[in-house]
Structure formats: C-alpha cells, structure tokens
PDB file of C-alpha atoms in Angstrom:
ATOM      1  CA  MET A  16     127.926  94.556 112.613  1.00  0.00           C
ATOM      2  CA  TYR A  17     130.045  96.466 109.752  1.00  0.00           C
ATOM      3  CA  GLY A  18     131.521  94.461 107.184  1.00  0.00           C
ATOM      4  CA  GLN A  19     131.088  93.037 103.560  1.00  0.00           C
ATOM      5  CA  PHE A  20     128.896  89.797 103.556  1.00  0.00           C
ATOM      6  CA  GLU A  21     128.587  86.896 100.275  1.00  0.00           C
ATOM      7  CA  ASN A  22     125.827  85.513  99.320  1.00  0.00           C
ATOM      8  CA  THR A  23     124.295  87.597 100.347  1.00  0.00           C
ATOM      9  CA  PHE A  24     119.688  88.253  98.955  1.00  0.00           C
ATOM     10  CA  MET A  25     117.095  90.226  99.199  1.00  0.00           C
ATOM     11  CA  MET A  26     113.553  88.310  99.031  1.00  0.00           C
ATOM     12  CA  TYR A  27     110.055  90.577  99.928  1.00  0.00           C
ATOM     13  CA  LEU A  28     107.988  88.318 101.830  1.00  0.00           C
ATOM     14  CA  PRO A  29     103.842  88.957 102.018  1.00  0.00           C
ATOM     15  CA  ARG A  30     101.830  89.642 105.494  1.00  0.00           C
ATOM     16  CA  LEU A  31      99.305  88.083 105.516  1.00  0.00           C
ATOM     17  CA  CYS A  32      95.859  88.629 107.269  1.00  0.00           C
ATOM     18  CA  GLU A  33      95.011  86.562 110.268  1.00  0.00           C
ATOM     19  CA  HIS A  34      91.431  87.779 110.098  1.00  0.00           C
ATOM     20  CA  CYS A  35      91.332  87.509 114.293  1.00  0.00           C
ATOM     21  CA  LEU A  36      87.955  86.800 115.526  1.00  0.00           C
ATOM     22  CA  ASN A  37      87.992  90.218 117.462  1.00  0.00           C
ATOM     23  CA  PRO A  38      90.490  92.218 115.433  1.00  0.00           C
ATOM     24  CA  SER A  39      92.450  94.841 116.578  1.00  0.00           C
ATOM     25  CA  CYS A  40      92.860  96.660 113.521  1.00  0.00           C
ATOM     26  CA  VAL A  41      88.538  97.306 113.329  1.00  0.00           C
ATOM     27  CA  ALA A  42      88.430  99.213 116.568  1.00  0.00           C
ATOM     28  CA  THR A  43      91.810 101.581 116.828  1.00  0.00           C
ATOM     29  CA  CYS A  44      90.684 102.765 112.733  1.00  0.00           C
ATOM     30  CA  PRO A  45      89.042 106.708 113.533  1.00  0.00           C
ATOM     31  CA  SER A  46      87.391 106.910 109.590  1.00  0.00           C
ATOM     32  CA  GLY A  47      85.256 102.967 110.337  1.00  0.00           C
ATOM     33  CA  ALA A  48      87.235 101.832 106.707  1.00  0.00           C
ATOM     34  CA  ILE A  49      88.251  98.524 108.219  1.00  0.00           C
ATOM     35  CA  TYR A  50      85.199  95.303 109.130  1.00  0.00           C
ATOM     36  CA  LYS A  51      85.009  91.864 109.030  1.00  0.00           C
ATOM     37  CA  ARG A  52      82.556  90.230 106.893  1.00  0.00           C
ATOM     38  CA  GLU A  53      79.801  88.969 109.537  1.00  0.00           C
ATOM     39  CA  GLU A  54      79.461  85.993 106.535  1.00  0.00           C
ATOM     40  CA  ASP A  55      82.849  84.581 106.306  1.00  0.00           C
ATOM     41  CA  GLY A  56      85.092  86.682 108.860  1.00  0.00           C
ATOM     42  CA  ILE A  57      87.059  88.083 106.224  1.00  0.00           C
ATOM     43  CA  VAL A  58      88.748  91.225 107.865  1.00  0.00           C
ATOM     44  CA  LEU A  59      88.348  93.322 105.137  1.00  0.00           C
ATOM     45  CA  ILE A  60      89.712  97.617 104.300  1.00  0.00           C
ATOM     46  CA  ASP A  61      87.064 100.310 102.323  1.00  0.00           C
ATOM     47  CA  GLN A  62      88.815 102.418  99.737  1.00  0.00           C
ATOM     48  CA  ASP A  63      86.885 105.366  99.741  1.00  0.00           C
ATOM     49  CA  LYS A  64      87.231 105.467 103.500  1.00  0.00           C
ATOM     50  CA  CYS A  65      90.604 105.576 104.533  1.00  0.00           C
ATOM     51  CA  ARG A  66      92.083 108.114 104.971  1.00  0.00           C
ATOM     52  CA  GLY A  67      96.108 106.931 105.678  1.00  0.00           C
ATOM     53  CA  TRP A  68      95.985 107.274 110.560  1.00  0.00           C
ATOM     54  CA  ARG A  69      97.737 104.698 110.890  1.00  0.00           C
ATOM     55  CA  LEU A  70      96.113 103.735 113.816  1.00  0.00           C
ATOM     56  CA  CYS A  71      95.124 100.043 112.153  1.00  0.00           C
ATOM     57  CA  ILE A  72      99.360  99.767 111.843  1.00  0.00           C
ATOM     58  CA  SER A  73      99.148 100.227 114.405  1.00  0.00           C
ATOM     59  CA  GLY A  74      96.682  98.175 116.508  1.00  0.00           C
ATOM     60  CA  CYS A  75      97.259  95.317 114.361  1.00  0.00           C
ATOM     61  CA  PRO A  76      99.557  93.067 117.164  1.00  0.00           C
ATOM     62  CA  TYR A  77     101.052  90.788 113.532  1.00  0.00           C
ATOM     63  CA  LYS A  78     101.834  94.420 111.485  1.00  0.00           C
ATOM     64  CA  LYS A  79     100.237  92.922 109.154  1.00  0.00           C
ATOM     65  CA  ASN A  80      98.898  96.358 107.468  1.00  0.00           C
ATOM     66  CA  LEU A  81     101.166  99.065 104.393  1.00  0.00           C
ATOM     67  CA  LEU A  82     100.576 101.927 104.138  1.00  0.00           C
ATOM     68  CA  GLN A  83     100.759 103.668 100.303  1.00  0.00           C
ATOM     69  CA  LEU A  84     102.629 105.984 100.497  1.00  0.00           C
ATOM     70  CA  GLU A  85     101.733 107.637  97.216  1.00  0.00           C
ATOM     71  CA  LYS A  86      97.201 107.176  98.092  1.00  0.00           C
ATOM     72  CA  ARG A  87      97.742 107.185 101.264  1.00  0.00           C
ATOM     73  CA  GLN A  88      96.251 104.729 102.211  1.00  0.00           C
ATOM     74  CA  VAL A  89      96.739 101.599 103.785  1.00  0.00           C
ATOM     75  CA  ARG A  90      96.769  97.923 102.553  1.00  0.00           C
ATOM     76  CA  LYS A  91      96.646  94.727 103.719  1.00  0.00           C
ATOM     77  CA  MET A  92      96.713  91.415 102.125  1.00  0.00           C
ATOM     78  CA  TYR A  93      93.590  89.651 101.155  1.00  0.00           C
ATOM     79  CA  LEU A  94      92.710  86.306 101.247  1.00  0.00           C
ATOM     80  CA  LEU A  95      92.858  84.865  97.883  1.00  0.00           C
ATOM     81  CA  LEU A  96      88.604  85.677  97.024  1.00  0.00           C
ATOM     82  CA  SER A  97      86.293  85.122  94.681  1.00  0.00           C
ATOM     83  CA  ALA A  98      84.714  87.355  92.471  1.00  0.00           C
ATOM     84  CA  ASN A  99      81.005  85.682  92.176  1.00  0.00           C
TER      85      ASN A  99
END
C-alpha cells in the first residue's frame, strides 16, 4: 500500500513473556541460558551463558524474545521482580 497518510503515529508495544508451563524456548536454547525457576515458574535468561544464537526466538510460539544486536545477546521482557 503506497501513498500519504494523515494522522499517523508510532508506538512501542512491549512483548511480555508468557512464562509457559512447558516453555519451548528452554528446549531450543543450545547454550542452556534459558531456564524456568522452579519456585515460581518464571522463565529467565542467564545473560552470562547467552551466545546470541537466536534459536529461542524461533522456538517461542509467541516470539517474545528480543535480540540485542550490540551485545549479541537475547533479552526478554520480565515480570517485575523483587530484589529480595
């Protein structure tokens, strides 16, 4: 679709992790950087282990993981976690 459009805008829409019961991103990560915390079921990424291979992005049915190009690491939107 080509042409000029009036009153257009851009907005950022965060893609939050669904914290699946059986997360396929955990199974597809060859470096073992993604894991599910047993006490509460939150899916996390260990940034020290992440190698940026992006298989977790293709493995996630919701496509919630994000590649951070400057660091070649995968990031995701987490829940708000307590520091305690």
